[in-house]
C-alpha cells in the first residue's frame, strides 16, 4: 500500500513539474516579449502553432485596437505583437493563449448575435408600424375625383378638381396631402404628376362625407391648355393631419437598404425568440 502511495505521489509530482515547465509569455519588456513568444510558440506541437499565432493577434488587437474585426485579424509580425502585448498575455502558456483567444471570439460572436437580434426586432417593429399606419390611412376614402377645365368669373379657362371624400377614421381631419396624376390613353407621360395640400375649413369629422370643387394653380401644369377633355385624374392620399395640425399615421416605410438587411437577418435569426435580448 505504501508503495502505491509513493508511486502516486511521484506521478503527481512529475505531472506538476511538467505543467509548471511549460514556457510562458513575459511582457515585462520588449526583448523579453519577443523571446518568450518565440519560445512558447516553439514548445507547441506544429498543428497548434497557427492557432497560437492567431490567438496572439486576437488578444493584442482586442486590447489595443478595440474596433478591429476580430473575425478577420490582419497579419502582425513579432515586433508588432510584442508592442501590443499587455497584461492579458503576461504569464500565459501557449495553450492558455489559444483558449483565451477562443473565449474572446465567442464573446464577440455573442455580442454580434445580440446586436443582430436587436436590429431585427427594431426593423420588424418599424415595418409593422408602417403597415399599421398605412391601413389607417386607407380608412379615409376618396369617393370620387374629376379633373376638367372650367371658366373663371372673368371668362378665362380655369382648372377644376371636383372631389368627394369620406372620413372613415376615428380622428377629425384638418388637412389632406394628395398626389394628383392626370393621364390620357394615347400618352405615356402624365400631363400632371404633382403632390399638393388641401386645408379643410372646419375639418371633417369621423364618418362625415364632404365634397369640394378645388381650383389648382392655372399657371402651373394643371392649367396646361393642351390637356384633352378625356384626360383622367387619379388622386392618391399621401397623408393626413389632425385638428392639431400634426401628421397622423405617417410612420416611414423601410428603405431598400433596411428591407434588404431585414431579409438577411430573418434568414439567420428569424427563429430566435426576441424575449432573450429584451
PDB file of C-alpha atoms in Angstrom:
ATOM      1  CA  UNK A   1       0.000   0.000   0.000  1.00  0.00           C
ATOM      2  CA  UNK A   2       2.853   2.355   0.880  1.00  0.00           C
ATOM      3  CA  UNK A   3       4.495   1.673  -2.466  1.00  0.00           C
ATOM      4  CA  UNK A   4       1.306   2.593  -4.309  1.00  0.00           C
ATOM      5  CA  UNK A   5       1.003   5.873  -2.397  1.00  0.00           C
ATOM      6  CA  UNK A   6       4.654   6.723  -3.132  1.00  0.00           C
ATOM      7  CA  UNK A   7       4.121   5.893  -6.812  1.00  0.00           C
ATOM      8  CA  UNK A   8       1.003   8.095  -6.928  1.00  0.00           C
ATOM      9  CA  UNK A   9       2.814  10.989  -5.237  1.00  0.00           C
ATOM     10  CA  UNK A  10       5.760  10.626  -7.586  1.00  0.00           C
ATOM     11  CA  UNK A  11       3.478  10.610 -10.636  1.00  0.00           C
ATOM     12  CA  UNK A  12       1.618  13.671  -9.359  1.00  0.00           C
ATOM     13  CA  UNK A  13       4.893  15.484  -8.747  1.00  0.00           C
ATOM     14  CA  UNK A  14       6.096  14.694 -12.258  1.00  0.00           C
ATOM     15  CA  UNK A  15       2.841  16.000 -13.728  1.00  0.00           C
ATOM     16  CA  UNK A  16       3.034  19.181 -11.649  1.00  0.00           C
ATOM     17  CA  UNK A  17       6.644  19.732 -12.671  1.00  0.00           C
ATOM     18  CA  UNK A  18       5.734  19.131 -16.314  1.00  0.00           C
ATOM     19  CA  UNK A  19       2.827  21.551 -16.068  1.00  0.00           C
ATOM     20  CA  UNK A  20       4.955  24.193 -14.411  1.00  0.00           C
ATOM     21  CA  UNK A  21       7.678  23.741 -17.002  1.00  0.00           C
ATOM     22  CA  UNK A  22       5.505  24.967 -19.890  1.00  0.00           C
ATOM     23  CA  UNK A  23       7.059  28.229 -21.083  1.00  0.00           C
ATOM     24  CA  UNK A  24       5.038  31.383 -20.539  1.00  0.00           C
ATOM     25  CA  UNK A  25       4.894  34.757 -22.200  1.00  0.00           C
ATOM     26  CA  UNK A  26       6.800  37.531 -20.450  1.00  0.00           C
ATOM     27  CA  UNK A  27       5.677  41.052 -21.394  1.00  0.00           C
ATOM     28  CA  UNK A  28       7.847  42.850 -18.862  1.00  0.00           C
ATOM     29  CA  UNK A  29       9.942  44.305 -21.699  1.00  0.00           C
ATOM     30  CA  UNK A  30      10.116  44.355 -25.465  1.00  0.00           C
ATOM     31  CA  UNK A  31      13.055  41.909 -25.738  1.00  0.00           C
ATOM     32  CA  UNK A  32      11.500  39.596 -23.163  1.00  0.00           C
ATOM     33  CA  UNK A  33       8.210  39.616 -25.081  1.00  0.00           C
ATOM     34  CA  UNK A  34       9.825  38.714 -28.391  1.00  0.00           C
ATOM     35  CA  UNK A  35      11.971  35.969 -26.912  1.00  0.00           C
ATOM     36  CA  UNK A  36       9.202  34.446 -24.792  1.00  0.00           C
ATOM     37  CA  UNK A  37       6.686  34.479 -27.626  1.00  0.00           C
ATOM     38  CA  UNK A  38       9.047  32.530 -29.869  1.00  0.00           C
ATOM     39  CA  UNK A  39       9.901  30.147 -27.044  1.00  0.00           C
ATOM     40  CA  UNK A  40       6.238  29.474 -26.236  1.00  0.00           C
ATOM     41  CA  UNK A  41       5.420  29.017 -29.914  1.00  0.00           C
ATOM     42  CA  UNK A  42       8.244  26.523 -30.460  1.00  0.00           C
ATOM     43  CA  UNK A  43       7.109  24.491 -27.444  1.00  0.00           C
ATOM     44  CA  UNK A  44       3.743  23.772 -29.069  1.00  0.00           C
ATOM     45  CA  UNK A  45       3.027  20.927 -31.475  1.00  0.00           C
ATOM     46  CA  UNK A  46       3.203  22.133 -35.081  1.00  0.00           C
ATOM     47  CA  UNK A  47      -0.553  21.715 -35.593  1.00  0.00           C
ATOM     48  CA  UNK A  48      -1.230  24.249 -32.794  1.00  0.00           C
ATOM     49  CA  UNK A  49       1.195  26.949 -33.882  1.00  0.00           C
ATOM     50  CA  UNK A  50      -1.137  28.611 -36.367  1.00  0.00           C
ATOM     51  CA  UNK A  51      -3.850  28.762 -33.692  1.00  0.00           C
ATOM     52  CA  UNK A  52      -1.299  30.265 -31.336  1.00  0.00           C
ATOM     53  CA  UNK A  53      -0.292  32.897 -33.909  1.00  0.00           C
ATOM     54  CA  UNK A  54      -3.912  33.862 -34.481  1.00  0.00           C
ATOM     55  CA  UNK A  55      -4.545  33.859 -30.735  1.00  0.00           C
ATOM     56  CA  UNK A  56      -1.762  36.378 -30.148  1.00  0.00           C
ATOM     57  CA  UNK A  57      -3.165  38.669 -32.829  1.00  0.00           C
ATOM     58  CA  UNK A  58      -6.685  38.438 -31.456  1.00  0.00           C
ATOM     59  CA  UNK A  59      -5.640  39.210 -27.877  1.00  0.00           C
ATOM     60  CA  UNK A  60      -3.306  42.022 -28.938  1.00  0.00           C
ATOM     61  CA  UNK A  61      -5.806  43.698 -31.248  1.00  0.00           C
ATOM     62  CA  UNK A  62      -8.621  43.294 -28.727  1.00  0.00           C
ATOM     63  CA  UNK A  63      -6.744  45.151 -26.026  1.00  0.00           C
ATOM     64  CA  UNK A  64      -5.083  47.721 -28.268  1.00  0.00           C
ATOM     65  CA  UNK A  65      -7.434  48.261 -31.207  1.00  0.00           C
ATOM     66  CA  UNK A  66     -10.931  47.791 -29.877  1.00  0.00           C
ATOM     67  CA  UNK A  67     -12.595  48.418 -33.229  1.00  0.00           C
ATOM     68  CA  UNK A  68     -10.659  45.793 -35.217  1.00  0.00           C
ATOM     69  CA  UNK A  69     -12.690  42.986 -36.782  1.00  0.00           C
ATOM     70  CA  UNK A  70     -11.521  40.067 -34.689  1.00  0.00           C
ATOM     71  CA  UNK A  71     -13.047  37.503 -37.007  1.00  0.00           C
ATOM     72  CA  UNK A  72     -10.651  38.595 -39.755  1.00  0.00           C
ATOM     73  CA  UNK A  73      -7.445  39.656 -37.955  1.00  0.00           C
ATOM     74  CA  UNK A  74      -4.682  41.156 -40.048  1.00  0.00           C
ATOM     75  CA  UNK A  75      -1.188  39.676 -40.099  1.00  0.00           C
ATOM     76  CA  UNK A  76       1.189  41.081 -37.478  1.00  0.00           C
ATOM     77  CA  UNK A  77       4.909  40.431 -37.074  1.00  0.00           C
ATOM     78  CA  UNK A  78       6.588  39.537 -33.782  1.00  0.00           C
ATOM     79  CA  UNK A  79       7.584  43.118 -33.009  1.00  0.00           C
ATOM     80  CA  UNK A  80       4.032  44.424 -33.525  1.00  0.00           C
ATOM     81  CA  UNK A  81       2.598  41.662 -31.370  1.00  0.00           C
ATOM     82  CA  UNK A  82       5.154  42.340 -28.661  1.00  0.00           C
ATOM     83  CA  UNK A  83       4.385  46.063 -28.755  1.00  0.00           C
ATOM     84  CA  UNK A  84       0.647  45.388 -28.454  1.00  0.00           C
ATOM     85  CA  UNK A  85       1.069  42.779 -25.713  1.00  0.00           C
ATOM     86  CA  UNK A  86      -0.365  43.622 -22.294  1.00  0.00           C
ATOM     87  CA  UNK A  87      -1.333  42.048 -19.012  1.00  0.00           C
ATOM     88  CA  UNK A  88      -3.815  39.770 -20.791  1.00  0.00           C
ATOM     89  CA  UNK A  89      -0.873  37.842 -22.264  1.00  0.00           C
ATOM     90  CA  UNK A  90       1.595  38.044 -19.428  1.00  0.00           C
ATOM     91  CA  UNK A  91       2.186  34.681 -17.766  1.00  0.00           C
ATOM     92  CA  UNK A  92       0.084  32.662 -20.209  1.00  0.00           C
ATOM     93  CA  UNK A  93       1.208  29.419 -21.794  1.00  0.00           C
ATOM     94  CA  UNK A  94       0.649  28.597 -25.436  1.00  0.00           C
ATOM     95  CA  UNK A  95      -2.482  26.576 -24.724  1.00  0.00           C
ATOM     96  CA  UNK A  96      -3.829  29.342 -22.488  1.00  0.00           C
ATOM     97  CA  UNK A  97      -3.298  31.870 -25.292  1.00  0.00           C
ATOM     98  CA  UNK A  98      -5.326  29.680 -27.654  1.00  0.00           C
ATOM     99  CA  UNK A  99      -8.038  29.225 -25.041  1.00  0.00           C
ATOM    100  CA  UNK A 100      -8.207  32.937 -24.221  1.00  0.00           C
ATOM    101  CA  UNK A 101      -8.448  33.866 -27.917  1.00  0.00           C
ATOM    102  CA  UNK A 102     -11.271  31.378 -28.346  1.00  0.00           C
ATOM    103  CA  UNK A 103     -13.120  32.947 -25.402  1.00  0.00           C
ATOM    104  CA  UNK A 104     -12.690  36.415 -26.932  1.00  0.00           C
ATOM    105  CA  UNK A 105     -14.098  35.242 -30.263  1.00  0.00           C
ATOM    106  CA  UNK A 106     -17.040  33.542 -28.597  1.00  0.00           C
ATOM    107  CA  UNK A 107     -17.789  36.694 -26.587  1.00  0.00           C
ATOM    108  CA  UNK A 108     -17.502  38.774 -29.738  1.00  0.00           C
ATOM    109  CA  UNK A 109     -19.842  36.484 -31.660  1.00  0.00           C
ATOM    110  CA  UNK A 110     -22.301  36.548 -28.777  1.00  0.00           C
ATOM    111  CA  UNK A 111     -22.344  40.371 -28.776  1.00  0.00           C
ATOM    112  CA  UNK A 112     -22.726  40.451 -32.555  1.00  0.00           C
ATOM    113  CA  UNK A 113     -25.583  37.977 -32.316  1.00  0.00           C
ATOM    114  CA  UNK A 114     -27.382  40.029 -29.668  1.00  0.00           C
ATOM    115  CA  UNK A 115     -26.896  43.195 -31.710  1.00  0.00           C
ATOM    116  CA  UNK A 116     -28.233  41.461 -34.824  1.00  0.00           C
ATOM    117  CA  UNK A 117     -31.319  40.215 -32.986  1.00  0.00           C
ATOM    118  CA  UNK A 118     -31.989  43.693 -31.568  1.00  0.00           C
ATOM    119  CA  UNK A 119     -31.645  45.175 -35.057  1.00  0.00           C
ATOM    120  CA  UNK A 120     -34.010  42.533 -36.410  1.00  0.00           C
ATOM    121  CA  UNK A 121     -36.606  43.384 -33.778  1.00  0.00           C
ATOM    122  CA  UNK A 122     -36.247  47.135 -34.440  1.00  0.00           C
ATOM    123  CA  UNK A 123     -36.732  46.662 -38.182  1.00  0.00           C
ATOM    124  CA  UNK A 124     -39.657  44.294 -37.623  1.00  0.00           C
ATOM    125  CA  UNK A 125     -41.305  46.862 -35.333  1.00  0.00           C
ATOM    126  CA  UNK A 126     -40.713  49.676 -37.831  1.00  0.00           C
ATOM    127  CA  UNK A 127     -42.210  47.639 -40.654  1.00  0.00           C
ATOM    128  CA  UNK A 128     -45.218  46.650 -38.562  1.00  0.00           C
ATOM    129  CA  UNK A 129     -45.848  50.270 -37.525  1.00  0.00           C
ATOM    130  CA  UNK A 130     -45.608  51.496 -41.121  1.00  0.00           C
ATOM    131  CA  UNK A 131     -48.043  48.808 -42.297  1.00  0.00           C
ATOM    132  CA  UNK A 132     -50.449  49.630 -39.457  1.00  0.00           C
ATOM    133  CA  UNK A 133     -50.348  53.354 -40.279  1.00  0.00           C
ATOM    134  CA  UNK A 134     -50.919  52.629 -43.968  1.00  0.00           C
ATOM    135  CA  UNK A 135     -54.001  50.618 -43.046  1.00  0.00           C
ATOM    136  CA  UNK A 136     -55.277  53.567 -41.007  1.00  0.00           C
ATOM    137  CA  UNK A 137     -54.832  55.888 -43.993  1.00  0.00           C
ATOM    138  CA  UNK A 138     -56.877  53.576 -46.220  1.00  0.00           C
ATOM    139  CA  UNK A 139     -59.875  54.233 -43.971  1.00  0.00           C
ATOM    140  CA  UNK A 140     -60.011  57.772 -45.322  1.00  0.00           C
ATOM    141  CA  UNK A 141     -61.752  57.200 -48.657  1.00  0.00           C
ATOM    142  CA  UNK A 142     -61.630  59.233 -51.845  1.00  0.00           C
ATOM    143  CA  UNK A 143     -65.112  58.530 -53.185  1.00  0.00           C
ATOM    144  CA  UNK A 144     -64.655  60.368 -56.474  1.00  0.00           C
ATOM    145  CA  UNK A 145     -62.270  62.760 -58.176  1.00  0.00           C
ATOM    146  CA  UNK A 146     -62.656  64.522 -61.515  1.00  0.00           C
ATOM    147  CA  UNK A 147     -60.474  66.995 -63.355  1.00  0.00           C
ATOM    148  CA  UNK A 148     -61.672  69.363 -66.066  1.00  0.00           C
ATOM    149  CA  UNK A 149     -61.173  72.867 -67.417  1.00  0.00           C
ATOM    150  CA  UNK A 150     -63.880  75.295 -66.335  1.00  0.00           C
ATOM    151  CA  UNK A 151     -64.250  79.025 -66.726  1.00  0.00           C
ATOM    152  CA  UNK A 152     -63.280  81.619 -64.155  1.00  0.00           C
ATOM    153  CA  UNK A 153     -65.653  84.503 -63.290  1.00  0.00           C
ATOM    154  CA  UNK A 154     -63.533  86.584 -65.675  1.00  0.00           C
ATOM    155  CA  UNK A 155     -64.067  84.219 -68.601  1.00  0.00           C
ATOM    156  CA  UNK A 156     -60.579  82.656 -68.553  1.00  0.00           C
ATOM    157  CA  UNK A 157     -60.020  78.858 -68.636  1.00  0.00           C
ATOM    158  CA  UNK A 158     -59.553  77.549 -65.130  1.00  0.00           C
ATOM    159  CA  UNK A 159     -58.615  74.019 -63.938  1.00  0.00           C
ATOM    160  CA  UNK A 160     -61.057  72.416 -61.528  1.00  0.00           C
ATOM    161  CA  UNK A 161     -60.892  69.290 -59.347  1.00  0.00           C
ATOM    162  CA  UNK A 162     -64.234  68.003 -58.100  1.00  0.00           C
ATOM    163  CA  UNK A 163     -63.505  65.901 -55.028  1.00  0.00           C
ATOM    164  CA  UNK A 164     -65.697  63.834 -52.713  1.00  0.00           C
ATOM    165  CA  UNK A 165     -64.280  62.115 -49.610  1.00  0.00           C
ATOM    166  CA  UNK A 166     -65.466  60.154 -46.594  1.00  0.00           C
ATOM    167  CA  UNK A 167     -63.583  60.158 -43.299  1.00  0.00           C
ATOM    168  CA  UNK A 168     -63.692  56.550 -42.137  1.00  0.00           C
ATOM    169  CA  UNK A 169     -61.036  57.091 -39.446  1.00  0.00           C
ATOM    170  CA  UNK A 170     -61.710  57.783 -35.787  1.00  0.00           C
ATOM    171  CA  UNK A 171     -59.959  61.172 -35.939  1.00  0.00           C
ATOM    172  CA  UNK A 172     -61.133  64.584 -37.117  1.00  0.00           C
ATOM    173  CA  UNK A 173     -59.027  65.665 -40.100  1.00  0.00           C
ATOM    174  CA  UNK A 174     -57.883  69.204 -40.888  1.00  0.00           C
ATOM    175  CA  UNK A 175     -55.680  68.728 -43.945  1.00  0.00           C
ATOM    176  CA  UNK A 176     -55.163  66.312 -46.819  1.00  0.00           C
ATOM    177  CA  UNK A 177     -51.904  65.584 -48.621  1.00  0.00           C
ATOM    178  CA  UNK A 178     -52.776  64.335 -52.096  1.00  0.00           C
ATOM    179  CA  UNK A 179     -50.909  63.202 -55.173  1.00  0.00           C
ATOM    180  CA  UNK A 180     -52.684  64.011 -58.416  1.00  0.00           C
ATOM    181  CA  UNK A 181     -51.808  62.327 -61.712  1.00  0.00           C
ATOM    182  CA  UNK A 182     -53.548  63.360 -64.934  1.00  0.00           C
ATOM    183  CA  UNK A 183     -53.178  60.955 -67.883  1.00  0.00           C
ATOM    184  CA  UNK A 184     -54.729  60.312 -71.266  1.00  0.00           C
ATOM    185  CA  UNK A 185     -54.916  56.961 -73.122  1.00  0.00           C
ATOM    186  CA  UNK A 186     -52.670  57.963 -76.032  1.00  0.00           C
ATOM    187  CA  UNK A 187     -49.884  59.419 -73.873  1.00  0.00           C
ATOM    188  CA  UNK A 188     -47.281  57.535 -71.813  1.00  0.00           C
ATOM    189  CA  UNK A 189     -46.098  60.605 -69.871  1.00  0.00           C
ATOM    190  CA  UNK A 190     -48.639  62.103 -67.431  1.00  0.00           C
ATOM    191  CA  UNK A 191     -49.832  65.635 -68.113  1.00  0.00           C
ATOM    192  CA  UNK A 192     -49.647  66.283 -64.394  1.00  0.00           C
ATOM    193  CA  UNK A 193     -47.915  64.442 -61.566  1.00  0.00           C
ATOM    194  CA  UNK A 194     -47.929  66.652 -58.506  1.00  0.00           C
ATOM    195  CA  UNK A 195     -48.373  66.433 -54.745  1.00  0.00           C
ATOM    196  CA  UNK A 196     -50.500  69.150 -53.156  1.00  0.00           C
ATOM    197  CA  UNK A 197     -52.167  70.044 -49.861  1.00  0.00           C
ATOM    198  CA  UNK A 198     -55.768  70.888 -49.144  1.00  0.00           C
ATOM    199  CA  UNK A 199     -56.731  72.525 -45.864  1.00  0.00           C
ATOM    200  CA  UNK A 200     -60.305  71.628 -44.913  1.00  0.00           C
ATOM    201  CA  UNK A 201     -62.128  74.629 -43.496  1.00  0.00           C
ATOM    202  CA  UNK A 202     -63.777  73.457 -40.292  1.00  0.00           C
ATOM    203  CA  UNK A 203     -62.240  69.988 -40.697  1.00  0.00           C
ATOM    204  CA  UNK A 204     -64.020  66.747 -41.449  1.00  0.00           C
ATOM    205  CA  UNK A 205     -65.337  64.614 -38.588  1.00  0.00           C
ATOM    206  CA  UNK A 206     -65.257  60.814 -38.363  1.00  0.00           C
ATOM    207  CA  UNK A 207     -67.852  59.171 -40.660  1.00  0.00           C
ATOM    208  CA  UNK A 208     -68.535  62.533 -42.334  1.00  0.00           C
ATOM    209  CA  UNK A 209     -68.660  62.877 -46.143  1.00  0.00           C
ATOM    210  CA  UNK A 210     -67.809  66.165 -47.852  1.00  0.00           C
ATOM    211  CA  UNK A 211     -67.272  67.317 -51.399  1.00  0.00           C
ATOM    212  CA  UNK A 212     -65.485  70.327 -52.856  1.00  0.00           C
ATOM    213  CA  UNK A 213     -64.505  71.957 -56.104  1.00  0.00           C
ATOM    214  CA  UNK A 214     -60.808  72.786 -55.871  1.00  0.00           C
ATOM    215  CA  UNK A 215     -59.054  75.352 -58.041  1.00  0.00           C
ATOM    216  CA  UNK A 216     -55.434  74.349 -58.758  1.00  0.00           C
ATOM    217  CA  UNK A 217     -52.987  76.995 -59.928  1.00  0.00           C
ATOM    218  CA  UNK A 218     -53.905  77.672 -63.585  1.00  0.00           C
ATOM    219  CA  UNK A 219     -50.399  78.971 -64.242  1.00  0.00           C
ATOM    220  CA  UNK A 220     -48.882  75.605 -63.344  1.00  0.00           C
ATOM    221  CA  UNK A 221     -49.156  72.173 -65.009  1.00  0.00           C
ATOM    222  CA  UNK A 222     -52.837  71.929 -64.077  1.00  0.00           C
ATOM    223  CA  UNK A 223     -53.598  74.845 -66.376  1.00  0.00           C
ATOM    224  CA  UNK A 224     -51.989  73.324 -69.468  1.00  0.00           C
ATOM    225  CA  UNK A 225     -54.395  74.102 -72.313  1.00  0.00           C
ATOM    226  CA  UNK A 226     -53.219  71.017 -74.247  1.00  0.00           C
ATOM    227  CA  UNK A 227     -54.710  68.581 -71.720  1.00  0.00           C
ATOM    228  CA  UNK A 228     -57.592  66.884 -73.592  1.00  0.00           C
ATOM    229  CA  UNK A 229     -61.128  66.608 -72.293  1.00  0.00           C
ATOM    230  CA  UNK A 230     -60.847  62.823 -71.941  1.00  0.00           C
ATOM    231  CA  UNK A 231     -57.890  63.079 -69.538  1.00  0.00           C
ATOM    232  CA  UNK A 232     -58.290  61.045 -66.373  1.00  0.00           C
ATOM    233  CA  UNK A 233     -57.390  62.198 -62.862  1.00  0.00           C
ATOM    234  CA  UNK A 234     -56.088  59.696 -60.304  1.00  0.00           C
ATOM    235  CA  UNK A 235     -55.853  61.007 -56.757  1.00  0.00           C
ATOM    236  CA  UNK A 236     -53.841  59.160 -54.119  1.00  0.00           C
ATOM    237  CA  UNK A 237     -53.950  60.005 -50.430  1.00  0.00           C
ATOM    238  CA  UNK A 238     -50.375  60.631 -49.238  1.00  0.00           C
ATOM    239  CA  UNK A 239     -51.103  61.803 -45.692  1.00  0.00           C
ATOM    240  CA  UNK A 240     -53.475  63.376 -43.199  1.00  0.00           C
ATOM    241  CA  UNK A 241     -53.224  65.962 -40.453  1.00  0.00           C
ATOM    242  CA  UNK A 242     -55.350  66.104 -37.333  1.00  0.00           C
ATOM    243  CA  UNK A 243     -57.103  69.070 -35.828  1.00  0.00           C
ATOM    244  CA  UNK A 244     -53.870  69.972 -34.020  1.00  0.00           C
ATOM    245  CA  UNK A 245     -52.167  70.270 -37.458  1.00  0.00           C
ATOM    246  CA  UNK A 246     -49.898  67.328 -36.635  1.00  0.00           C
ATOM    247  CA  UNK A 247     -49.387  64.474 -39.133  1.00  0.00           C
ATOM    248  CA  UNK A 248     -51.357  61.297 -38.500  1.00  0.00           C
ATOM    249  CA  UNK A 249     -50.198  57.742 -39.267  1.00  0.00           C
ATOM    250  CA  UNK A 250     -47.035  58.858 -41.019  1.00  0.00           C
ATOM    251  CA  UNK A 251     -44.546  56.209 -39.914  1.00  0.00           C
ATOM    252  CA  UNK A 252     -41.956  55.822 -42.708  1.00  0.00           C
ATOM    253  CA  UNK A 253     -41.602  52.572 -44.596  1.00  0.00           C
ATOM    254  CA  UNK A 254     -38.330  50.655 -44.597  1.00  0.00           C
ATOM    255  CA  UNK A 255     -35.735  51.890 -47.040  1.00  0.00           C
ATOM    256  CA  UNK A 256     -34.413  49.457 -49.657  1.00  0.00           C
ATOM    257  CA  UNK A 257     -31.266  49.038 -47.599  1.00  0.00           C
ATOM    258  CA  UNK A 258     -33.250  48.369 -44.409  1.00  0.00           C
ATOM    259  CA  UNK A 259     -35.517  45.909 -46.236  1.00  0.00           C
ATOM    260  CA  UNK A 260     -32.522  44.002 -47.587  1.00  0.00           C
ATOM    261  CA  UNK A 261     -30.939  43.900 -44.133  1.00  0.00           C
ATOM    262  CA  UNK A 262     -34.198  42.730 -42.571  1.00  0.00           C
ATOM    263  CA  UNK A 263     -34.417  39.851 -45.032  1.00  0.00           C
ATOM    264  CA  UNK A 264     -30.830  38.804 -44.304  1.00  0.00           C
ATOM    265  CA  UNK A 265     -31.405  38.920 -40.545  1.00  0.00           C
ATOM    266  CA  UNK A 266     -34.662  36.988 -40.856  1.00  0.00           C
ATOM    267  CA  UNK A 267     -32.842  34.210 -42.684  1.00  0.00           C
ATOM    268  CA  UNK A 268     -30.196  33.956 -39.988  1.00  0.00           C
ATOM    269  CA  UNK A 269     -32.052  34.814 -36.771  1.00  0.00           C
ATOM    270  CA  UNK A 270     -35.761  34.676 -37.600  1.00  0.00           C
ATOM    271  CA  UNK A 271     -36.418  31.648 -35.386  1.00  0.00           C
ATOM    272  CA  UNK A 272     -34.902  33.153 -32.237  1.00  0.00           C
ATOM    273  CA  UNK A 273     -37.231  34.423 -29.504  1.00  0.00           C
ATOM    274  CA  UNK A 274     -36.847  38.186 -29.031  1.00  0.00           C
ATOM    275  CA  UNK A 275     -37.510  37.903 -25.305  1.00  0.00           C
ATOM    276  CA  UNK A 276     -33.970  36.605 -24.831  1.00  0.00           C
ATOM    277  CA  UNK A 277     -32.471  40.009 -25.643  1.00  0.00           C
ATOM    278  CA  UNK A 278     -35.236  42.356 -24.380  1.00  0.00           C
TER     279      UNK A 278
END
